[in-house]
mmCIF file of C-alpha atoms in Angstrom:
data_model
loop_
_atom_site.group_PDB
_atom_site.id
_atom_site.type_symbol
_atom_site.label_atom_id
_atom_site.label_comp_id
_atom_site.label_asym_id
_atom_site.label_seq_id
_atom_site.Cartn_x
_atom_site.Cartn_y
_atom_site.Cartn_z
ATOM 1 C CA MET X 93 108.821 -98.949 40.639
ATOM 2 C CA ASN X 94 108.757 -100.417 36.792
ATOM 3 C CA GLU X 95 105.359 -100.880 37.480
ATOM 4 C CA GLU X 96 105.218 -96.964 38.289
ATOM 5 C CA HIS X 97 106.995 -95.732 35.589
ATOM 6 C CA GLU X 98 104.972 -97.855 33.056
ATOM 7 C CA HIS X 99 101.998 -96.026 34.100
ATOM 8 C CA LYS X 100 103.376 -92.443 33.854
ATOM 9 C CA ASP X 101 104.553 -93.307 30.296
ATOM 10 C CA ASP X 102 101.139 -94.757 29.429
ATOM 11 C CA CYS X 103 99.497 -90.667 31.024
ATOM 12 C CA CYS X 104 102.140 -89.265 28.851
ATOM 13 C CA ARG X 105 101.242 -91.318 26.268
ATOM 14 C CA LYS X 106 97.411 -90.265 26.377
ATOM 15 C CA ASP X 107 98.118 -86.607 27.143
ATOM 16 C CA ASN X 108 99.759 -86.761 23.960
ATOM 17 C CA LYS X 109 97.575 -88.615 21.911
ATOM 18 C CA VAL X 110 94.974 -85.637 23.492
ATOM 19 C CA ASP X 111 97.270 -82.919 22.186
ATOM 20 C CA SER X 112 97.566 -84.392 18.862
ATOM 21 C CA LYS X 113 93.862 -85.001 18.122
ATOM 22 C CA LEU X 114 93.510 -81.013 19.341
ATOM 23 C CA ALA X 115 95.878 -79.988 17.359
ATOM 24 C CA LEU X 116 94.715 -81.955 14.222
ATOM 25 C CA PHE X 117 90.994 -80.574 15.329
ATOM 26 C CA LEU X 118 92.381 -76.979 14.964
ATOM 27 C CA LYS X 119 93.765 -77.377 11.870
ATOM 28 C CA THR X 120 89.706 -78.332 10.684
ATOM 29 C CA LYS X 121 87.914 -75.413 9.337
ATOM 30 C CA ASN X 122 85.228 -76.315 12.422
ATOM 31 C CA GLY X 123 87.898 -76.259 14.323
ATOM 32 C CA LYS X 124 89.753 -73.141 13.236
ATOM 33 C CA TYR X 125 86.172 -70.899 14.192
ATOM 34 C CA ILE X 126 86.066 -72.609 17.872
ATOM 35 C CA GLY X 127 89.264 -71.789 18.245
ATOM 36 C CA LEU X 128 88.570 -68.291 16.787
ATOM 37 C CA ALA X 129 85.497 -68.082 19.072
ATOM 38 C CA VAL X 130 87.300 -69.112 22.310
ATOM 39 C CA GLY X 131 90.338 -66.189 21.054
ATOM 40 C CA ALA X 132 87.380 -63.598 20.470
ATOM 41 C CA VAL X 133 85.892 -64.228 23.693
ATOM 42 C CA ILE X 134 88.855 -64.517 25.837
ATOM 43 C CA LEU X 135 89.857 -60.870 24.241
ATOM 44 C CA PHE X 136 86.570 -59.373 25.244
ATOM 45 C CA THR X 137 87.022 -60.482 28.313
ATOM 46 C CA LEU X 138 89.849 -58.517 28.981
ATOM 47 C CA ALA X 139 89.228 -55.882 27.424
ATOM 48 C CA THR X 140 85.719 -55.617 29.255
ATOM 49 C CA MET X 141 88.102 -55.852 32.363
ATOM 50 C CA GLN X 142 90.604 -53.017 31.300
ATOM 51 C CA VAL X 143 87.315 -50.434 30.113
ATOM 52 C CA TYR X 144 85.486 -51.039 33.748
ATOM 53 C CA SER X 145 89.049 -50.588 35.800
ATOM 54 C CA ARG X 146 89.489 -47.578 34.298
ATOM 55 C CA PRO X 147 88.460 -43.816 34.523
ATOM 56 C CA VAL X 148 85.548 -43.156 31.955
ATOM 57 C CA THR X 149 87.824 -40.744 30.073
ATOM 58 C CA ASP X 150 90.190 -42.848 29.156
ATOM 59 C CA GLY X 151 91.338 -42.854 25.636
ATOM 60 C CA PHE X 152 91.328 -46.780 25.738
ATOM 61 C CA VAL X 153 87.331 -47.160 27.258
ATOM 62 C CA ARG X 154 86.602 -43.941 24.979
ATOM 63 C CA THR X 155 87.714 -46.271 21.862
ATOM 64 C CA LEU X 156 86.253 -49.413 22.968
ATOM 65 C CA SER X 157 83.278 -47.804 23.910
ATOM 66 C CA ASN X 158 82.651 -46.427 20.356
ATOM 67 C CA VAL X 159 82.523 -49.582 19.010
ATOM 68 C CA ILE X 160 81.212 -51.760 21.513
ATOM 69 C CA PRO X 161 78.144 -51.075 24.016
ATOM 70 C CA TYR X 162 79.415 -50.940 27.510
ATOM 71 C CA PRO X 163 77.059 -49.791 29.708
ATOM 72 C CA ALA X 164 77.337 -46.888 31.716
ATOM 73 C CA LEU X 165 74.424 -47.648 34.310
ATOM 74 C CA SER X 166 71.460 -49.483 34.189
ATOM 75 C CA VAL X 167 67.905 -48.871 35.254
ATOM 76 C CA ASN X 168 65.585 -51.392 35.474
ATOM 77 C CA GLY X 169 67.671 -53.325 32.716
ATOM 78 C CA THR X 170 67.122 -50.174 30.252
ATOM 79 C CA THR X 171 70.762 -48.783 29.698
ATOM 80 C CA VAL X 172 72.784 -45.722 28.782
ATOM 81 C CA SER X 173 75.841 -46.695 27.219
ATOM 82 C CA ILE X 174 79.207 -45.250 28.172
ATOM 83 C CA LYS X 175 79.150 -43.580 25.120
ATOM 84 C CA GLU X 176 76.019 -41.801 25.661
ATOM 85 C CA PHE X 177 77.597 -41.039 29.383
ATOM 86 C CA LEU X 178 80.540 -39.139 27.794
ATOM 87 C CA ILE X 179 78.721 -36.829 25.772
ATOM 88 C CA GLU X 180 77.520 -35.690 29.152
ATOM 89 C CA TYR X 181 80.386 -35.395 30.709
ATOM 90 C CA ASP X 182 82.454 -33.810 27.498
ATOM 91 C CA ALA X 183 79.121 -31.675 27.329
ATOM 92 C CA LEU X 184 79.786 -30.698 31.093
ATOM 93 C CA VAL X 185 83.217 -29.875 30.999
ATOM 94 C CA GLN X 186 83.048 -27.728 28.341
ATOM 95 C CA TYR X 187 80.613 -25.740 29.234
ATOM 96 C CA PHE X 188 82.136 -25.378 32.828
ATOM 97 C CA SER X 189 85.650 -24.671 31.007
ATOM 98 C CA SER X 190 83.586 -21.830 27.983
ATOM 99 C CA THR X 191 81.814 -20.413 30.868
ATOM 100 C CA GLU X 192 83.534 -17.688 32.811
ATOM 101 C CA GLY X 193 83.533 -17.515 36.544
ATOM 102 C CA GLU X 194 82.760 -21.504 36.053
ATOM 103 C CA VAL X 195 84.741 -23.835 37.965
ATOM 104 C CA SER X 196 84.571 -27.463 37.121
ATOM 105 C CA PRO X 197 83.370 -29.951 39.913
ATOM 106 C CA PRO X 198 86.325 -32.851 40.033
ATOM 107 C CA ALA X 199 85.823 -36.160 37.594
ATOM 108 C CA ASP X 200 84.378 -38.289 40.986
ATOM 109 C CA GLN X 201 81.488 -35.254 41.506
ATOM 110 C CA LEU X 202 81.117 -34.789 37.772
ATOM 111 C CA GLU X 203 80.385 -38.082 37.302
ATOM 112 C CA VAL X 204 78.121 -38.570 39.677
ATOM 113 C CA MET X 205 76.261 -35.625 38.880
ATOM 114 C CA ILE X 206 75.608 -37.393 35.331
ATOM 115 C CA ALA X 207 74.736 -40.346 36.692
ATOM 116 C CA GLU X 208 72.275 -38.883 38.658
ATOM 117 C CA THR X 209 70.766 -36.367 35.713
ATOM 118 C CA LEU X 210 70.621 -39.646 32.956
ATOM 119 C CA THR X 211 69.261 -42.438 35.947
ATOM 120 C CA ASN X 212 66.171 -39.733 36.236
ATOM 121 C CA LYS X 213 66.363 -39.395 32.461
ATOM 122 C CA LYS X 214 65.485 -43.108 32.099
ATOM 123 C CA ALA X 215 63.062 -43.286 34.939
ATOM 124 C CA MET X 216 61.323 -40.119 33.416
ATOM 125 C CA GLN X 217 61.004 -42.075 29.993
ATOM 126 C CA GLN X 218 60.175 -45.315 31.780
ATOM 127 C CA LEU X 219 57.224 -43.997 34.152
ATOM 128 C CA ALA X 220 56.384 -42.474 30.383
ATOM 129 C CA THR X 221 55.855 -45.329 29.415
ATOM 130 C CA GLU X 222 54.104 -47.126 31.552
ATOM 131 C CA ARG X 223 51.786 -44.142 31.377
ATOM 132 C CA GLY X 224 51.187 -44.662 27.844
ATOM 133 C CA LEU X 225 52.220 -41.420 27.463
ATOM 134 C CA GLU X 226 54.081 -39.692 24.522
ATOM 135 C CA LEU X 227 56.216 -37.366 23.582
ATOM 136 C CA ASP X 228 54.371 -34.585 22.055
ATOM 137 C CA SER X 229 56.542 -32.739 19.023
ATOM 138 C CA GLU X 230 54.593 -30.003 18.506
ATOM 139 C CA LYS X 231 55.648 -28.799 22.037
ATOM 140 C CA VAL X 232 58.997 -29.288 21.882
ATOM 141 C CA GLU X 233 59.199 -27.339 18.160
ATOM 142 C CA ALA X 234 56.651 -24.620 20.203
ATOM 143 C CA TYR X 235 59.190 -24.749 23.456
ATOM 144 C CA TYR X 236 62.753 -24.431 20.718
ATOM 145 C CA GLN X 237 60.852 -21.167 19.159
ATOM 146 C CA SER X 238 60.366 -20.328 22.526
ATOM 147 C CA VAL X 239 63.954 -20.641 22.818
ATOM 148 C CA ILE X 240 64.868 -18.969 20.171
ATOM 149 C CA ALA X 241 62.884 -16.145 20.954
ATOM 150 C CA GLY X 242 64.929 -15.515 23.696
ATOM 151 C CA GLN X 243 67.702 -14.976 21.775
ATOM 152 C CA GLN X 244 69.538 -12.130 19.568
ATOM 153 C CA SER X 245 68.961 -14.758 16.591
ATOM 154 C CA GLU X 246 68.971 -18.450 15.692
ATOM 155 C CA GLU X 247 71.734 -18.765 13.966
ATOM 156 C CA LEU X 248 73.718 -16.865 17.125
ATOM 157 C CA PHE X 249 72.298 -19.187 19.560
ATOM 158 C CA GLU X 250 73.678 -22.508 17.541
ATOM 159 C CA SER X 251 77.046 -20.894 17.466
ATOM 160 C CA GLU X 252 76.434 -20.541 21.262
ATOM 161 C CA LEU X 253 75.317 -23.707 21.804
ATOM 162 C CA LYS X 254 78.670 -25.363 20.124
ATOM 163 C CA ARG X 255 81.264 -22.853 22.441
ATOM 164 C CA THR X 256 78.990 -23.710 25.206
ATOM 165 C CA PHE X 257 78.160 -27.177 24.972
ATOM 166 C CA GLY X 258 79.693 -28.818 21.960
ATOM 167 C CA TRP X 259 76.115 -29.493 20.453
ATOM 168 C CA THR X 260 74.456 -29.188 16.916
ATOM 169 C CA GLN X 261 70.517 -27.502 17.397
ATOM 170 C CA ASP X 262 69.273 -31.443 17.167
ATOM 171 C CA GLU X 263 71.426 -32.315 19.877
ATOM 172 C CA PHE X 264 70.189 -29.151 21.894
ATOM 173 C CA LYS X 265 66.588 -30.800 21.386
ATOM 174 C CA GLU X 266 67.397 -33.673 21.652
ATOM 175 C CA ARG X 267 69.211 -34.027 25.272
ATOM 176 C CA ILE X 268 67.872 -30.663 26.577
ATOM 177 C CA VAL X 269 64.253 -29.867 25.323
ATOM 178 C CA GLU X 270 63.161 -33.112 24.453
ATOM 179 C CA SER X 271 63.711 -34.264 28.057
ATOM 180 C CA ILE X 272 62.008 -31.231 29.697
ATOM 181 C CA VAL X 273 59.008 -31.186 27.510
ATOM 182 C CA LEU X 274 58.396 -35.100 28.764
ATOM 183 C CA ALA X 275 58.550 -33.345 32.553
ATOM 184 C CA LEU X 276 56.246 -30.760 31.920
ATOM 185 C CA GLN X 277 54.365 -33.561 30.350
ATOM 186 C CA MET X 278 55.159 -36.275 33.224
ATOM 187 C CA GLY X 279 54.735 -33.295 35.154
ATOM 188 C CA GLU X 280 50.677 -32.130 33.880
ATOM 189 C CA ALA X 281 49.686 -35.790 34.064
ATOM 190 C CA VAL X 282 50.763 -36.361 37.867
ATOM 191 C CA LEU X 283 48.907 -33.327 39.132
ATOM 192 C CA SER X 284 45.491 -34.027 37.568
ATOM 193 C CA ASP X 285 45.928 -37.888 38.455
ATOM 194 C CA THR X 286 42.450 -38.500 40.932
ATOM 195 C CA ASP X 287 44.089 -41.590 41.515
ATOM 196 C CA LEU X 288 47.547 -40.081 42.841
ATOM 197 C CA GLN X 289 46.234 -37.404 44.540
ATOM 198 C CA ILE X 290 43.430 -39.543 46.651
ATOM 199 C CA GLU X 291 45.048 -39.538 49.614
ATOM 200 C CA LYS X 292 45.690 -35.422 49.794
ATOM 201 C CA SER X 293 42.401 -34.708 48.177
ATOM 202 C CA GLU X 294 40.923 -36.805 51.159
ATOM 203 C CA LEU X 295 43.264 -34.925 53.315
ATOM 204 C CA ALA X 296 41.285 -31.327 52.150
ATOM 205 C CA GLN X 297 38.390 -32.654 52.481
ATOM 206 C CA GLN X 298 38.680 -33.865 55.765
ATOM 207 C CA SER X 299 40.362 -30.297 56.850
ATOM 208 C CA TYR X 300 36.823 -28.497 55.169
ATOM 209 C CA GLU X 301 34.526 -30.919 57.234
ATOM 210 C CA ARG X 302 36.465 -29.341 60.610
ATOM 211 C CA VAL X 303 36.635 -26.249 59.638
ATOM 212 C CA VAL X 304 32.666 -25.850 59.106
ATOM 213 C CA GLY X 305 32.092 -28.416 62.053
ATOM 214 C CA GLY X 306 32.969 -25.173 64.207
ATOM 215 C CA GLU X 307 36.562 -25.933 64.550
ATOM 216 C CA ALA X 308 38.405 -22.561 64.377
ATOM 217 C CA PHE X 309 40.369 -21.971 60.461
ATOM 218 C CA ALA X 310 43.366 -20.859 62.200
ATOM 219 C CA VAL X 311 43.695 -23.934 64.256
ATOM 220 C CA VAL X 312 42.963 -26.325 61.276
ATOM 221 C CA ALA X 313 45.286 -24.407 59.111
ATOM 222 C CA LYS X 314 48.599 -24.875 61.764
ATOM 223 C CA ASP X 315 47.453 -28.120 62.430
ATOM 224 C CA VAL X 316 47.352 -29.313 58.342
ATOM 225 C CA HIS X 317 50.510 -27.594 57.355
ATOM 226 C CA SER X 318 52.432 -28.788 59.712
ATOM 227 C CA GLY X 319 52.521 -32.024 57.909
ATOM 228 C CA PHE X 320 54.154 -29.458 54.471
ATOM 229 C CA PRO X 321 56.991 -27.576 56.176
ATOM 230 C CA GLY X 322 57.341 -23.274 54.926
ATOM 231 C CA LEU X 323 53.342 -23.058 54.179
ATOM 232 C CA GLU X 324 51.743 -19.630 55.028
ATOM 233 C CA SER X 325 48.398 -19.561 56.570
ATOM 234 C CA ASP X 326 48.183 -15.997 56.769
ATOM 235 C CA LEU X 327 48.606 -14.614 53.037
ATOM 236 C CA GLY X 328 47.791 -11.048 54.376
ATOM 237 C CA PHE X 329 46.404 -8.460 51.927
ATOM 238 C CA VAL X 330 46.856 -9.656 48.375
ATOM 239 C CA LYS X 331 45.508 -7.275 44.994
ATOM 240 C CA LEU X 332 42.613 -8.458 43.352
ATOM 241 C CA SER X 333 44.431 -8.570 39.554
ATOM 242 C CA ASN X 334 47.069 -10.692 41.156
ATOM 243 C CA ILE X 335 45.522 -13.920 42.292
ATOM 244 C CA PRO X 336 45.190 -16.382 39.802
ATOM 245 C CA PRO X 337 42.434 -16.550 37.705
ATOM 246 C CA THR X 338 41.976 -20.253 38.814
ATOM 247 C CA TRP X 339 40.560 -18.249 42.026
ATOM 248 C CA ALA X 340 39.851 -14.843 42.126
ATOM 249 C CA GLU X 341 36.405 -14.909 41.196
ATOM 250 C CA ILE X 342 35.746 -17.172 43.887
ATOM 251 C CA VAL X 343 37.220 -15.667 46.590
ATOM 252 C CA ASN X 344 36.460 -11.472 44.990
ATOM 253 C CA ALA X 345 33.069 -13.521 46.080
ATOM 254 C CA LEU X 346 32.701 -14.091 50.286
ATOM 255 C CA GLU X 347 32.031 -12.449 52.438
ATOM 256 C CA VAL X 348 34.485 -11.384 54.787
ATOM 257 C CA GLY X 349 34.408 -14.324 57.898
ATOM 258 C CA GLY X 350 33.130 -17.028 54.699
ATOM 259 C CA ILE X 351 34.959 -20.225 53.508
ATOM 260 C CA THR X 352 35.147 -20.948 50.031
ATOM 261 C CA GLU X 353 34.554 -25.048 49.648
ATOM 262 C CA VAL X 354 37.509 -27.061 48.647
ATOM 263 C CA LEU X 355 39.336 -25.442 45.558
ATOM 264 C CA ASP X 356 41.228 -27.962 43.237
ATOM 265 C CA LEU X 357 44.322 -26.335 42.212
ATOM 266 C CA PRO X 358 46.701 -26.954 39.624
ATOM 267 C CA GLU X 359 49.071 -27.212 42.112
ATOM 268 C CA GLY X 360 46.985 -28.175 45.332
ATOM 269 C CA TYR X 361 43.984 -28.013 47.552
ATOM 270 C CA ALA X 362 43.156 -24.834 49.053
ATOM 271 C CA ILE X 363 40.751 -23.533 51.440
ATOM 272 C CA PHE X 364 39.903 -19.739 51.606
ATOM 273 C CA ARG X 365 39.100 -17.994 54.362
ATOM 274 C CA LEU X 366 38.278 -13.787 53.774
ATOM 275 C CA GLU X 367 39.112 -11.758 56.760
ATOM 276 C CA GLU X 368 39.044 -8.440 55.395
ATOM 277 C CA ARG X 369 38.681 -6.826 51.412
ATOM 278 C CA ILE X 370 39.586 -2.940 50.846
ATOM 279 C CA ASP X 371 38.166 -1.747 47.838
ATOM 280 C CA GLY X 372 40.056 1.131 45.857
ATOM 281 C CA ASP X 373 39.763 2.963 42.355
ATOM 282 C CA THR X 374 41.607 1.048 40.642
ATOM 283 C CA ASP X 375 41.553 -2.716 42.282
ATOM 284 C CA THR X 376 40.697 -4.624 45.395
ATOM 285 C CA GLN X 377 42.816 -5.738 48.523
ATOM 286 C CA LEU X 378 41.851 -9.192 49.924
ATOM 287 C CA HIS X 379 43.343 -9.824 53.122
ATOM 288 C CA LEU X 380 43.087 -13.879 53.068
ATOM 289 C CA MET X 381 43.516 -17.269 55.267
ATOM 290 C CA THR X 382 44.149 -20.359 53.418
ATOM 291 C CA ILE X 383 44.531 -24.166 54.242
ATOM 292 C CA THR X 384 46.457 -25.736 51.795
ATOM 293 C CA VAL X 385 47.372 -28.992 50.838
ATOM 294 C CA PRO X 386 50.195 -28.969 48.335
ATOM 295 C CA LYS X 387 49.398 -32.425 45.792
ATOM 296 C CA THR X 388 52.181 -35.188 44.952
ATOM 297 C CA THR X 389 54.882 -33.879 42.689
ATOM 298 C CA LEU X 390 56.573 -35.180 39.492
ATOM 299 C CA GLU X 391 59.798 -35.302 41.979
ATOM 300 C CA GLU X 392 58.020 -37.233 44.578
ATOM 301 C CA VAL X 393 56.722 -39.923 41.692
ATOM 302 C CA VAL X 394 60.233 -40.284 40.509
ATOM 303 C CA ASN X 395 61.958 -40.190 43.959
ATOM 304 C CA ASP X 396 59.820 -43.564 45.165
ATOM 305 C CA TYR X 397 59.922 -44.571 41.074
ATOM 306 C CA ILE X 398 64.089 -44.650 41.633
ATOM 307 C CA GLU X 399 64.265 -46.041 45.051
ATOM 308 C CA ALA X 400 62.741 -48.901 43.929
ATOM 309 C CA ALA X 401 64.309 -49.270 41.046
ATOM 310 C CA LYS X 402 66.745 -51.740 40.091
ATOM 311 C CA ILE X 403 70.055 -49.320 39.746
ATOM 312 C CA LYS X 404 73.050 -49.869 38.361
ATOM 313 C CA ARG X 405 76.371 -47.638 37.747
ATOM 314 C CA TYR X 406 79.738 -48.327 36.620
ATOM 315 C CA PHE X 407 80.577 -44.694 36.860
ATOM 316 C CA GLY X 408 79.352 -42.425 39.105
ATOM 317 C CA GLU X 409 78.895 -44.143 42.158
ATOM 318 C CA GLU X 410 78.740 -42.476 45.858
#
């Protein structure tokens, strides 16, 4: 028993010595720095736990996210901060509240909508970077001016922006116009990418060879279009003046029963057959059949990219 008590006393004395040494160390300059650092880490950890356990619109979350760039979501390691997320959230809420007849969706649905929008925006930016495509500032300004041209005045438009979204002119350019212009640039790049469109191009060429080889145009058209819902094989009578310049001259030169080669049009590959023509005094009408193979779109490219991307949402999960 005495030995056991002596052992406990020895342990207590050792613990007291350790506590005393620690207390003395924490009083030194280095000890104070380490103590402050440890305290800061603990506070940061507790604050972070609170941020992600509360709604994104909570006052505490708003305050802290203005100081610390906590991520709301990330796409392949590129983050969108809670602060950025809230700017979009507040703008959408203000839009619904300031627009007559519009009812704001529940908060959780708004978060999902914003998370999806920001995810798509980041994916678009990453795809543009991969392609070495830079945002064209001149096109941004031209697009903005086209928006202004449709308004009563620039001053009135800026006032409406402030009322509807709480944005300035520069914020509108950054958040809306730049995204639209980048999407337009990317769309053009995708549609003109011969490597990306090779499968669609080959399908169109194979369809042409089938028709030239003797298969009925309508049969081939039905077969091809079965893979692209919504496409019509028979365009009916079309006024020549309504046909896009990219292929108007070519189809107008056809004899009845004649077909074009595969035409590389802006949004797809097409073969046309002239069924009948009616020449009028002011316009010509052409009855056209078509085999159309739509090109791979930017939307498809972005969706595929997002499916393969490493995405983490801290807010706005479905």
